[in-house]
XYZ file of C-alpha atoms in Angstrom:
786
model
C -20.739 0.513 14.918
C -18.445 0.248 11.883
C -15.334 0.940 13.963
C -16.428 -1.600 16.568
C -16.905 -4.223 13.819
C -13.451 -3.509 12.365
C -11.774 -3.838 15.751
C -13.523 -7.135 16.522
C -12.490 -8.418 13.079
C -8.828 -7.508 13.710
C -8.886 -9.258 17.078
C -10.345 -12.391 15.482
C -7.655 -12.513 12.787
C -4.791 -12.139 15.255
C -6.161 -14.764 17.630
C -6.652 -17.167 14.713
C -3.048 -16.676 13.577
C -1.780 -17.409 17.108
C -3.381 -20.844 16.915
C -1.649 -21.905 13.696
C 0.390 -25.130 14.081
C 4.149 -24.857 14.479
C 6.053 -27.115 12.087
C 9.184 -27.095 9.890
C 9.819 -23.736 8.187
C 12.014 -21.965 5.610
C 12.616 -18.373 4.615
C 14.555 -16.182 2.165
C 17.264 -13.510 2.331
C 17.701 -11.416 -0.806
C 18.555 -7.895 -1.914
C 20.762 -5.754 -4.111
C 24.375 -4.576 -4.022
C 24.692 -0.915 -5.046
C 27.245 1.867 -5.213
C 27.173 3.987 -2.031
C 26.619 7.477 -3.407
C 24.666 7.097 -6.659
C 22.844 3.841 -5.788
C 23.661 2.236 -9.126
C 23.575 -1.597 -9.162
C 26.909 -3.437 -8.993
C 27.371 -6.579 -11.076
C 29.705 -9.487 -10.177
C 29.892 -8.640 -6.465
C 30.522 -11.632 -4.200
C 27.900 -12.167 -1.464
C 28.736 -14.755 1.211
C 26.227 -15.817 3.859
C 27.085 -17.604 7.118
C 25.011 -18.745 10.044
C 24.122 -21.774 12.177
C 26.625 -24.010 10.381
C 25.403 -22.867 6.957
C 27.587 -21.109 4.373
C 26.950 -20.224 0.732
C 28.048 -17.701 -1.891
C 26.447 -15.936 -4.841
C 27.619 -13.500 -7.519
C 25.267 -10.579 -8.172
C 23.422 -10.290 -11.491
C 23.557 -7.300 -13.827
C 20.922 -5.529 -11.738
C 22.943 -6.111 -8.560
C 20.563 -8.703 -7.100
C 21.388 -11.754 -4.982
C 19.151 -14.358 -3.359
C 19.399 -17.177 -0.789
C 16.334 -19.434 -0.540
C 15.495 -22.351 1.735
C 17.087 -20.858 4.865
C 16.158 -21.815 8.389
C 14.974 -18.897 10.541
C 17.708 -17.371 12.659
C 20.606 -14.938 12.556
C 22.962 -14.742 9.587
C 25.960 -12.653 8.563
C 26.547 -11.315 5.058
C 29.991 -10.560 3.607
C 30.003 -8.525 0.381
C 33.034 -7.706 -1.764
C 33.923 -6.458 -5.218
C 37.302 -5.610 -6.706
C 37.783 -1.830 -6.697
C 35.356 -1.228 -3.795
C 35.615 -1.181 -0.021
C 34.143 -4.452 1.150
C 31.435 -4.984 3.750
C 31.238 -7.794 6.265
C 29.478 -8.839 9.457
C 26.147 -7.478 8.163
C 23.632 -8.916 10.604
C 20.372 -10.260 9.173
C 17.534 -11.766 11.199
C 15.534 -14.217 9.089
C 11.901 -14.844 10.090
C 9.232 -17.168 8.847
C 6.379 -15.222 7.270
C 8.636 -12.461 5.992
C 11.453 -12.329 3.484
C 14.524 -10.384 4.590
C 15.399 -7.848 1.896
C 18.861 -6.368 2.542
C 20.372 -3.808 0.187
C 24.140 -3.377 0.599
C 26.055 -0.262 -0.465
C 29.757 -0.345 -1.384
C 32.053 2.685 -1.600
C 34.471 2.862 -4.523
C 38.171 2.848 -3.635
C 40.450 5.647 -4.704
C 43.491 3.350 -4.827
C 42.530 0.302 -6.873
C 43.532 -3.149 -5.612
C 43.657 -6.480 -7.392
C 42.128 -8.232 -4.393
C 39.471 -7.546 -1.786
C 39.710 -7.123 1.984
C 36.738 -6.938 4.312
C 36.525 -3.851 6.567
C 32.972 -3.965 7.828
C 32.840 -2.801 11.419
C 33.531 0.749 10.345
C 30.549 0.717 8.000
C 28.148 -0.588 10.654
C 28.439 2.674 12.567
C 28.831 5.156 9.778
C 25.622 6.848 8.597
C 24.049 6.076 5.247
C 24.830 9.695 4.322
C 28.514 9.486 3.418
C 28.924 13.284 3.790
C 28.403 13.082 7.585
C 31.931 12.777 9.022
C 31.267 13.161 12.774
C 28.474 12.855 15.348
C 26.281 10.603 13.226
C 25.264 6.972 13.056
C 22.775 4.837 11.189
C 20.047 2.693 12.702
C 17.257 0.420 11.533
C 14.015 -1.090 12.779
C 15.799 -3.893 14.640
C 17.700 -1.341 16.751
C 14.413 0.198 17.936
C 13.243 -3.264 19.081
C 16.477 -4.435 20.690
C 17.109 -1.983 23.505
C 15.182 -2.296 26.778
C 12.995 0.721 27.470
C 12.858 1.881 23.835
C 9.254 0.727 23.258
C 9.821 0.481 19.473
C 10.276 4.277 19.381
C 13.211 5.828 17.419
C 13.462 8.772 19.860
C 13.549 6.599 22.962
C 16.105 4.354 21.244
C 18.309 7.367 20.436
C 18.338 8.355 24.120
C 20.836 5.499 24.614
C 23.426 7.077 22.325
C 26.302 9.240 23.509
C 25.421 12.884 24.064
C 21.681 12.235 24.403
C 19.429 12.427 27.442
C 15.686 12.161 27.894
C 13.630 15.012 29.278
C 10.612 13.137 30.622
C 9.748 9.444 31.114
C 6.221 10.084 29.834
C 7.405 11.838 26.619
C 10.038 11.108 23.996
C 11.694 14.543 23.748
C 15.455 14.198 23.515
C 18.147 16.617 24.655
C 21.192 16.628 22.364
C 24.388 17.851 24.021
C 22.505 20.210 26.343
C 20.427 21.821 23.576
C 16.692 22.389 23.731
C 14.669 19.512 22.197
C 13.099 22.088 19.859
C 16.476 22.311 18.071
C 15.888 18.905 16.462
C 15.016 18.588 12.763
C 12.711 15.760 11.665
C 13.270 14.749 8.031
C 11.017 12.071 6.547
C 11.717 10.663 3.071
C 13.699 13.808 2.252
C 10.994 16.195 3.533
C 11.303 18.452 6.597
C 8.219 17.691 8.693
C 6.551 19.000 11.876
C 6.373 17.084 15.134
C 5.676 13.394 14.213
C 4.235 12.488 17.617
C 0.752 12.033 18.982
C -0.276 14.893 21.293
C 2.617 16.866 19.840
C 2.217 20.607 20.302
C 3.324 23.552 18.172
C 6.922 24.487 18.871
C 7.872 21.072 20.274
C 9.501 18.028 18.682
C 8.360 15.263 21.039
C 5.273 13.732 22.612
C 4.017 10.772 24.631
C 3.593 8.386 21.657
C 5.412 8.389 18.315
C 3.462 8.267 15.051
C 6.487 6.652 13.401
C 5.975 2.922 12.997
C 9.178 0.917 13.397
C 7.768 -1.978 11.323
C 8.087 0.294 8.273
C 11.432 1.973 8.998
C 14.336 1.527 6.610
C 17.987 2.452 7.089
C 17.963 5.897 8.730
C 20.463 8.367 10.194
C 20.678 10.244 13.487
C 22.974 13.289 13.512
C 23.971 15.224 16.643
C 26.328 17.979 15.541
C 28.230 19.686 12.683
C 25.959 17.965 10.172
C 26.310 18.261 6.364
C 25.088 21.212 4.311
C 21.835 19.563 3.177
C 20.421 19.831 6.723
C 19.201 23.245 7.800
C 16.754 24.981 10.127
C 18.081 23.071 13.174
C 20.438 23.908 16.041
C 20.844 20.556 17.791
C 20.560 17.567 15.424
C 18.481 15.704 12.897
C 16.563 12.479 12.456
C 16.800 11.575 8.753
C 14.186 8.831 8.394
C 13.258 6.623 5.477
C 10.585 3.998 4.987
C 11.721 0.697 3.562
C 10.291 -0.525 0.277
C 7.593 -3.149 0.372
C 8.214 -6.680 -0.872
C 8.197 -6.652 -4.688
C 7.598 -10.418 -5.026
C 5.069 -11.612 -2.443
C 2.358 -10.320 -0.122
C 3.203 -10.250 3.584
C 1.336 -9.108 6.691
C 2.074 -8.013 10.241
C -0.143 -7.705 13.299
C 0.936 -6.099 16.547
C -0.571 -4.994 19.830
C 1.217 -3.248 22.692
C 2.083 0.089 24.249
C 2.096 1.975 20.917
C -1.275 0.610 19.798
C -3.148 -2.122 18.006
C -1.997 -2.371 14.420
C -2.135 -4.240 11.144
C 0.196 -3.877 8.189
C 0.535 -5.275 4.687
C 3.022 -5.159 1.833
C 3.535 -6.748 -1.540
C 3.831 -6.207 -5.303
C 1.600 -3.714 -7.099
C 1.640 -5.692 -10.328
C 2.993 -2.824 -12.468
C 5.553 -3.289 -15.223
C 8.971 -3.294 -13.601
C 9.602 -3.645 -9.867
C 6.824 -2.171 -7.764
C 5.435 -2.539 -4.259
C 3.099 -1.168 -1.632
C 3.676 -0.855 2.115
C 0.956 0.267 4.555
C 0.299 0.122 8.283
C -2.641 1.294 10.416
C -2.553 1.676 14.202
C -5.224 2.406 16.820
C -4.704 3.302 20.478
C -4.745 0.205 22.684
C -6.299 2.055 25.633
C -8.941 3.629 23.403
C -9.761 0.183 22.029
C -10.249 -1.153 25.559
C -12.555 1.775 26.306
C -14.495 1.184 23.080
C -15.254 -2.431 23.974
C -16.225 -1.545 27.535
C -12.941 -2.150 29.362
C -12.012 1.492 29.987
C -12.045 0.969 33.738
C -9.071 -1.387 33.474
C -6.686 0.977 31.663
C -5.281 2.573 34.833
C -5.659 6.115 33.441
C -9.078 6.907 34.875
C -11.290 8.905 32.532
C -8.257 10.303 30.691
C -8.184 7.834 27.800
C -5.499 8.769 25.223
C -7.302 8.175 21.920
C -5.149 8.199 18.811
C -4.729 6.496 15.464
C -2.239 6.788 12.630
C -1.428 5.411 9.200
C 1.848 5.146 7.275
C 2.354 4.072 3.679
C 4.804 3.933 0.807
C 4.271 3.020 -2.855
C 7.289 2.225 -5.030
C 7.640 1.802 -8.791
C 10.931 1.263 -10.609
C 10.906 1.774 -14.378
C 13.548 1.069 -16.976
C 13.626 4.472 -18.703
C 11.980 6.972 -16.402
C 13.614 6.246 -13.053
C 11.810 5.423 -9.813
C 8.550 6.873 -8.515
C 7.523 6.845 -4.849
C 4.448 8.045 -2.987
C 4.573 8.183 0.803
C 2.574 9.435 3.724
C 2.256 9.622 7.486
C -0.723 10.925 9.424
C -2.243 10.774 12.883
C -5.008 12.185 15.048
C -5.054 12.269 18.853
C -7.422 13.427 21.591
C -7.425 13.366 25.386
C -9.649 14.844 28.120
C -8.062 15.612 31.475
C -11.230 16.302 33.438
C -9.902 16.319 36.993
C -12.914 18.234 38.270
C -15.051 15.178 37.677
C -13.533 13.638 40.775
C -10.900 11.562 38.998
C -7.457 11.985 40.535
C -5.620 9.462 38.348
C -5.382 11.526 35.146
C -1.927 12.221 33.754
C -0.703 15.825 33.262
C -3.713 17.156 35.175
C -3.744 20.638 36.682
C -5.369 21.253 40.050
C -8.798 22.877 39.629
C -8.734 22.831 35.838
C -10.106 20.539 33.134
C -8.019 20.300 29.955
C -9.253 19.054 26.588
C -6.571 18.642 23.938
C -6.532 17.393 20.349
C -3.931 17.407 17.605
C -3.812 16.468 13.928
C -0.658 15.962 11.886
C -0.029 14.540 8.446
C 2.225 14.538 5.414
C 1.887 13.184 1.879
C 4.564 13.320 -0.781
C 5.672 12.257 -4.249
C 9.307 11.466 -5.043
C 10.968 10.919 -8.409
C 14.591 9.840 -8.889
C 16.207 9.581 -12.318
C 19.669 9.226 -13.761
C 20.501 11.978 -16.269
C 23.095 12.250 -19.002
C 26.642 12.632 -17.776
C 26.005 10.407 -14.742
C 24.037 13.082 -12.879
C 21.266 11.957 -10.544
C 18.186 14.129 -10.030
C 15.771 13.625 -7.115
C 12.597 15.712 -6.939
C 10.077 15.709 -4.069
C 6.737 17.482 -3.767
C 4.938 17.310 -0.431
C 2.220 18.837 1.721
C 1.965 18.623 5.491
C -0.336 19.972 8.154
C -0.217 20.410 11.924
C -3.311 21.307 13.951
C -3.770 21.844 17.656
C -6.868 22.680 19.687
C -6.941 23.187 23.460
C -9.688 24.133 25.882
C -9.064 24.634 29.610
C -12.011 25.062 31.968
C -11.399 26.440 35.429
C -13.452 25.701 38.536
C -15.088 28.908 39.776
C -14.283 29.886 43.397
C -16.813 28.577 45.951
C -18.772 26.866 43.173
C -19.070 23.599 41.291
C -19.467 25.474 38.006
C -16.778 25.626 35.337
C -15.855 28.530 33.123
C -13.644 28.694 30.053
C -10.207 29.801 31.186
C -8.104 29.322 28.048
C -8.577 28.174 24.477
C -6.480 27.887 21.335
C -6.682 26.621 17.787
C -3.523 26.608 15.710
C -3.292 25.417 12.098
C -0.181 25.382 9.942
C 0.024 24.034 6.370
C 3.330 23.652 4.567
C 3.764 22.936 0.860
C 7.313 21.937 0.040
C 9.463 21.223 -3.003
C 12.897 19.651 -2.545
C 15.171 19.199 -5.563
C 18.577 17.515 -5.204
C 21.180 17.067 -7.943
C 24.337 15.025 -7.414
C 27.212 13.583 -9.402
C 30.134 11.262 -8.697
C 32.786 12.472 -11.116
C 35.120 9.646 -10.109
C 36.205 7.824 -6.949
C 37.756 11.043 -5.613
C 35.205 13.743 -6.411
C 31.546 13.980 -5.428
C 29.132 16.934 -5.583
C 25.645 17.370 -4.097
C 23.537 20.527 -4.523
C 19.909 21.206 -3.773
C 17.081 23.607 -2.994
C 14.135 23.438 -0.597
C 11.209 25.846 -1.006
C 8.350 25.999 1.510
C 5.085 27.910 1.327
C 3.635 28.244 4.849
C -0.038 29.025 5.578
C -0.982 29.658 9.204
C -4.042 30.461 11.294
C -3.266 31.173 14.949
C -5.962 31.899 17.531
C -5.795 31.759 21.323
C -7.203 33.718 24.254
C -7.228 33.704 28.042
C -9.761 34.810 30.665
C -8.783 37.413 33.244
C -11.189 39.018 35.719
C -14.229 37.792 33.790
C -12.999 39.089 30.437
C -11.343 37.360 27.482
C -8.098 38.710 26.092
C -6.715 37.477 22.751
C -3.088 36.381 22.780
C -2.826 35.697 19.054
C -5.185 36.609 16.228
C -3.213 36.068 13.056
C -3.587 34.299 9.774
C -1.563 34.610 6.619
C 1.331 33.015 4.805
C 5.045 33.272 4.221
C 7.840 31.420 2.448
C 11.144 29.864 3.491
C 13.800 29.036 0.896
C 16.916 26.954 1.557
C 19.843 26.386 -0.820
C 22.748 24.035 -0.179
C 25.816 22.557 -1.797
C 28.554 20.226 -0.627
C 31.669 18.921 -2.325
C 33.676 15.923 -1.137
C 37.229 15.174 -2.229
C 39.098 11.979 -1.373
C 42.862 12.399 -1.567
C 43.174 8.625 -1.187
C 41.455 5.869 0.813
C 42.633 7.494 4.055
C 42.121 11.266 3.709
C 38.701 12.831 2.935
C 37.918 16.559 2.796
C 34.384 17.944 2.550
C 33.095 21.496 2.405
C 29.742 23.128 1.813
C 27.331 26.018 2.289
C 23.726 26.227 3.441
C 21.649 29.363 3.008
C 18.154 30.298 4.235
C 15.855 33.226 3.460
C 12.633 33.910 5.385
C 10.236 36.168 3.474
C 8.175 36.960 6.601
C 10.672 39.575 7.780
C 13.313 39.454 5.020
C 15.997 37.785 7.135
C 18.653 35.430 5.805
C 21.705 33.429 6.875
C 24.647 31.776 5.114
C 26.200 28.831 6.909
C 29.606 27.261 6.096
C 30.218 23.562 6.781
C 33.506 21.619 6.609
C 35.013 18.304 7.708
C 38.289 16.389 7.417
C 38.664 12.646 8.051
C 41.794 10.512 8.311
C 41.585 6.727 8.476
C 44.998 6.028 9.989
C 44.645 2.293 9.410
C 41.960 -0.380 9.691
C 41.730 0.196 13.465
C 42.200 3.938 14.070
C 40.459 6.984 12.584
C 40.360 10.733 13.277
C 37.785 13.291 12.121
C 37.202 16.994 12.681
C 34.236 19.092 11.612
C 32.832 22.613 11.809
C 29.341 23.805 11.034
C 27.333 26.981 11.450
C 23.663 26.153 12.023
C 20.570 28.355 12.244
C 16.889 27.941 13.064
C 13.732 29.934 12.320
C 11.559 30.828 15.314
C 8.145 29.244 15.740
C 5.217 31.098 14.163
C 3.715 31.238 17.658
C 6.610 33.436 18.770
C 6.391 35.766 15.783
C 2.681 36.437 16.226
C 2.298 36.676 20.001
C 0.673 40.001 20.835
C -0.181 39.613 24.522
C -3.280 40.546 26.523
C -2.907 44.306 26.564
C -1.827 45.114 23.021
C -2.307 44.185 19.380
C 1.264 45.131 18.457
C 3.417 42.231 17.172
C 6.644 43.047 18.992
C 8.357 39.767 17.978
C 7.733 39.959 14.241
C 11.296 40.977 13.363
C 13.012 38.123 15.197
C 15.932 36.700 13.263
C 17.373 33.198 13.216
C 18.811 31.545 16.312
C 22.392 30.490 15.465
C 25.092 28.115 16.658
C 28.658 27.246 15.645
C 29.559 23.570 16.133
C 33.136 22.320 16.553
C 33.693 18.551 16.825
C 36.801 16.357 17.118
C 36.295 12.589 16.856
C 38.540 9.566 17.419
C 37.558 5.928 16.937
C 39.396 2.702 17.641
C 38.314 -0.715 16.393
C 40.241 -3.453 18.211
C 38.316 -6.040 16.161
C 35.377 -6.321 13.777
C 33.064 -6.749 16.770
C 34.222 -3.901 19.004
C 34.227 -0.121 18.642
C 35.603 2.503 21.044
C 34.771 6.064 20.070
C 35.317 9.455 21.714
C 34.115 12.902 20.643
C 34.931 16.324 22.072
C 32.716 19.249 21.093
C 32.062 22.933 21.652
C 28.934 24.787 20.502
C 28.779 28.589 20.539
C 25.151 29.779 20.508
C 24.248 33.350 19.616
C 21.326 35.482 18.383
C 19.049 33.558 20.771
C 15.692 35.301 21.476
C 15.671 36.916 24.934
C 13.277 39.329 26.624
C 13.644 43.070 27.164
C 11.409 42.759 30.233
C 12.608 39.504 31.870
C 16.366 39.457 32.236
C 16.632 35.704 32.861
C 14.422 34.626 29.951
C 15.987 32.824 26.971
C 14.299 30.684 24.325
C 17.221 28.291 24.747
C 15.507 26.831 27.842
C 12.208 25.739 26.335
C 10.925 22.952 24.083
C 10.487 19.934 26.377
C 6.799 20.435 27.133
C 3.425 20.890 25.434
C 4.245 24.208 23.803
C 6.495 27.246 23.982
C 6.320 30.305 26.256
C 4.274 33.360 25.292
C 6.510 36.387 25.811
C 6.516 39.865 24.233
C 9.399 42.163 23.351
C 11.837 39.468 22.279
C 15.062 40.279 20.453
C 18.067 38.275 19.212
C 20.459 39.253 21.983
C 21.008 36.021 23.895
C 24.085 33.810 23.886
C 25.155 30.481 25.318
C 27.417 27.516 24.900
C 27.462 23.730 25.152
C 30.704 21.846 25.652
C 31.522 18.289 26.568
C 33.175 14.975 25.961
C 31.429 11.695 25.220
C 32.518 8.163 24.522
C 31.000 4.937 23.302
C 32.111 1.351 23.853
C 30.110 -1.049 21.730
C 30.204 -4.719 20.889
C 27.863 -5.567 18.055
C 25.558 -8.565 18.319
C 27.477 -11.777 17.652
C 27.661 -15.167 19.334
C 24.357 -14.455 21.067
C 25.112 -11.190 22.880
C 25.794 -7.457 22.482
C 26.996 -4.616 24.704
C 26.656 -0.832 24.526
C 28.119 1.647 27.008
C 27.822 5.418 26.493
C 28.940 8.261 28.748
C 28.564 12.016 28.319
C 29.978 14.768 30.503
C 28.832 18.222 29.456
C 28.198 21.800 30.511
C 25.403 23.990 29.088
C 25.122 27.713 29.884
C 23.207 30.767 28.667
C 23.038 34.552 29.032
C 19.733 36.430 29.004
C 19.284 40.154 28.541
C 20.718 40.764 32.031
C 24.093 39.448 30.828
C 24.514 36.927 33.669
C 25.933 33.498 32.777
C 23.625 30.762 34.103
C 22.958 27.024 33.846
C 20.466 26.136 31.116
C 17.335 24.145 31.906
C 18.931 21.113 30.207
C 22.307 21.150 31.937
C 22.215 17.766 33.662
C 26.056 17.685 33.538
C 26.321 13.957 32.868
C 24.482 10.895 31.580
C 25.663 7.306 31.303
C 23.958 4.262 29.818
C 24.907 0.609 30.030
C 22.994 -1.818 27.818
C 23.420 -5.473 27.071
C 21.509 -8.471 25.885
C 21.803 -12.222 25.509
C 19.829 -14.529 23.239
C 19.052 -18.099 24.346
C 18.157 -20.742 21.775
C 15.434 -22.831 23.440
C 14.883 -24.944 20.315
C 15.398 -24.828 16.569
C 12.427 -22.487 16.248
C 12.252 -20.736 19.640
C 14.466 -17.934 20.968
C 14.414 -16.123 24.292
C 16.177 -12.744 24.585
C 17.007 -10.883 27.786
C 17.939 -7.190 27.424
C 18.953 -4.830 30.212
C 19.471 -1.068 30.344
C 20.811 0.996 33.250
C 20.727 4.807 33.073
C 22.314 7.271 35.477
C 21.994 11.003 34.808
C 22.180 14.367 36.485
C 18.848 15.713 37.747
C 16.693 18.276 35.977
C 17.330 21.975 36.508
C 14.586 24.043 38.171
C 13.975 27.657 39.140
C 13.442 27.784 42.933
C 9.934 28.501 44.233
C 9.417 31.440 46.582
C 7.207 29.630 49.081
C 6.241 32.644 51.190
C 5.346 34.762 48.165
C 3.372 31.845 46.669
C 1.304 31.512 49.853
C 0.528 35.206 49.863
C -0.472 35.279 46.188
C -2.253 31.913 46.197
C -0.304 30.642 43.185
C 3.250 29.667 42.301
C 5.834 32.442 42.403
C 9.322 31.670 41.107
C 12.618 33.266 42.092
C 13.351 34.291 38.501
C 16.606 36.001 39.480
C 17.876 32.513 40.401
C 16.786 30.792 37.178
C 17.740 27.089 37.023
C 19.999 27.213 40.076
C 18.213 24.280 41.712
C 19.017 20.753 40.521
C 16.826 17.760 41.321
C 18.413 14.542 42.654
C 20.236 12.111 40.367
C 18.068 10.224 37.899
C 18.519 6.427 37.983
C 16.499 3.834 36.092
C 16.913 0.129 35.394
C 14.881 -1.511 32.603
C 14.659 -5.211 31.715
C 13.094 -6.632 28.584
C 12.170 -10.272 27.884
C 11.400 -11.361 24.319
C 10.116 -14.755 23.175
C 10.228 -15.421 19.424
C 8.700 -18.526 17.819
C 8.951 -19.382 14.124
C 6.027 -21.495 12.948
C 5.199 -23.103 9.626
C 4.004 -19.900 7.962
C 4.345 -17.250 10.612
C 6.653 -15.756 13.219
C 5.217 -14.770 16.584
C 6.947 -12.544 19.088
C 6.001 -11.652 22.657
C 7.894 -9.174 24.775
C 7.444 -7.492 28.113
C 9.429 -4.369 28.950
C 9.797 -3.937 32.712
C 10.415 -0.203 33.074
C 12.071 1.085 36.230
C 12.193 -2.371 37.828
C 13.508 -0.962 41.131
C 10.537 1.455 41.278
C 12.922 4.319 42.007
C 11.125 7.611 42.656
C 12.915 9.978 40.269
C 11.727 13.570 40.848
C 10.417 15.203 37.680
C 9.274 18.628 38.820
C 8.525 20.689 41.895
C 5.460 22.898 41.914
C 3.394 24.919 44.371
C 0.121 23.329 45.511
C -2.409 26.019 46.580
C -4.562 23.425 48.372
C -1.791 22.421 50.798
C 0.109 25.718 50.577
C 3.291 23.733 50.173
C 5.739 22.599 47.505
C 4.695 19.385 45.770
C 7.251 17.038 44.178
C 5.940 15.106 41.164
C 7.924 12.008 40.280
C 8.693 10.363 36.968
C 7.160 6.994 36.109
C 7.510 4.227 38.691
C 7.653 0.517 37.961
C 5.642 -0.126 34.797
C 5.490 -3.349 32.743
C 4.782 -2.856 29.019
C 3.526 -5.790 26.953
C 3.732 -6.302 23.186
C 2.767 -9.020 20.732
C 3.774 -9.173 17.056
C 3.052 -11.671 14.289
C 4.486 -11.859 10.766
C 2.619 -13.950 8.212
């Protein structure tokens, strides 16, 4: 009853806000100008704002702040400069009624000092916030997750538009980076390495159907896809380095939103503490579960399989004069779904013929962060955090010649991680910069699962205990001048579970030939710990842990990058890469098995007798042509051509499961001004990619056995037809007197193309069944800022 009351109250508030009168409106753009590496405020920087015939300038105060009040809602550009620093320009800001736009700008100190300033901004728009990342990295913000058609406000789905990235499944947000398994991705949240941040996310995977990350709270974040800096470890493919923005330190603001990702409310504002302080919080509840709760479950289109989930995100910020800044942050979600196909419902997603599946997951993280400037211009950042991932599954099977059900499979996995991350850095001068750090994790686990065979239950895992993982890193950057930059570092890991360790060198060299051309090269050795589920799999017939001594999977990344900027609006970039994978877990018993091929589903395979004897490689070329948003439109074109291969214990070189060979994306959008307060945006995305790789089904053997039998000696030889999808998004934005309202509809797969997803054997028809990806599907969303 309480939950029902809360949901009715939220609906009432949002409907009331939609009826507010629309009259003249004003808003504010403000922020701080800071030094790029140490984030110290810069005084006397010039900040120029332009937009819609308006132009003004301000000089920053001693604390680096600037402020423009009384602005009409719309798009503006900021130009920031300071003698002795590389200037920034063409910084896009979208000003809304009901929300102040707080934009912090970072400037990098010049090695060669000049008596005047020159704006070189386009380069900075694409470079990551982490200055140590020289190749295969770019920054993004919340607006990027909203802009692209088909992204559904999800950072992972947005990243699938970038060069080198492909999606694995329309119904999930797993991403394949340069032919690597999705499980090779590292999620870092506010400086903390976290488990899968997705609803219905399973152990050993990094994706899921719905993200727990709320784009309304995202700050400037980085996405890295190869040869990343030394501070990132325990990943083979890439990293999402995510931050939450700080809440408004001056006024209280609110957001309401309903759409594909859920029904949500958020708030932010000052905490009232001495010094600058703020809170930022957002709660979200499943839209389909809400409909079911109020009696509209029959209209969801998912039958009895209602995906029920909810999540909360928050950040508290306090800046003091003497003791640095303090931050508390958190992210948590719970999710449940019942796929009861035996109840006569044939519309459930992910259902298995003759089996009912009941799945639930719990994930959460809380952390405390302290940043302080020490004597000698050192900066110390300390983070303490705790996170948990839980998973529970029950599968009931229909008994032969009966309507009764019997438990076929069950699991309950729990993993708790307690982490400390300490980072110390110093900018000695404009040429020399050092960053060192340590990450220590204490891991508690409880792993239980079993399966029924011939009327008996056999345990697959029965383990609980703990272990520790320690990571140390250091990276030094030297700038010869404003053109040449050299960076080198080391990352080390030690796993106490089986006393294994790795030491990984990293290096990069960048040369800015002039304001239009730049070259970069980078090398990195990267390693990843196996999932606890792999270590502690014992199988049905034995209690021996044959996988306990597995070492790290490893990969050497080589990247060469060239970029050309014909103007401040356009970027043309090409990267060539080669990745040499080795020490990959393979099976003594199954010659074609390799862990390199898994990670894009609801779990990882359960296989005994694994050892680090597998190899593989990924190689390819990718290019990006991008025109940033200006004069009402933008354009993004990315193309990747790649080859991904592996060797199992049989020594045969084969295609990996993720070797689609190519993917190309073309995106664009135009914004129409319908009136002074109303904008209509049209965004389009077209994706063309090589089909998924499959292991052929032995149809005759499957008919004889009554279940699917694969031709394992021909692993991943079969490739499904080309994947093609066209998405169109329409967005209407209206600025009222005290609020901004936004409606959008995302028409996914507007041509209703039937893209094959998988082929499987159907015992009922004794034939091969092709299951397609999502067809035409409109997604609606409403957002209000007030």
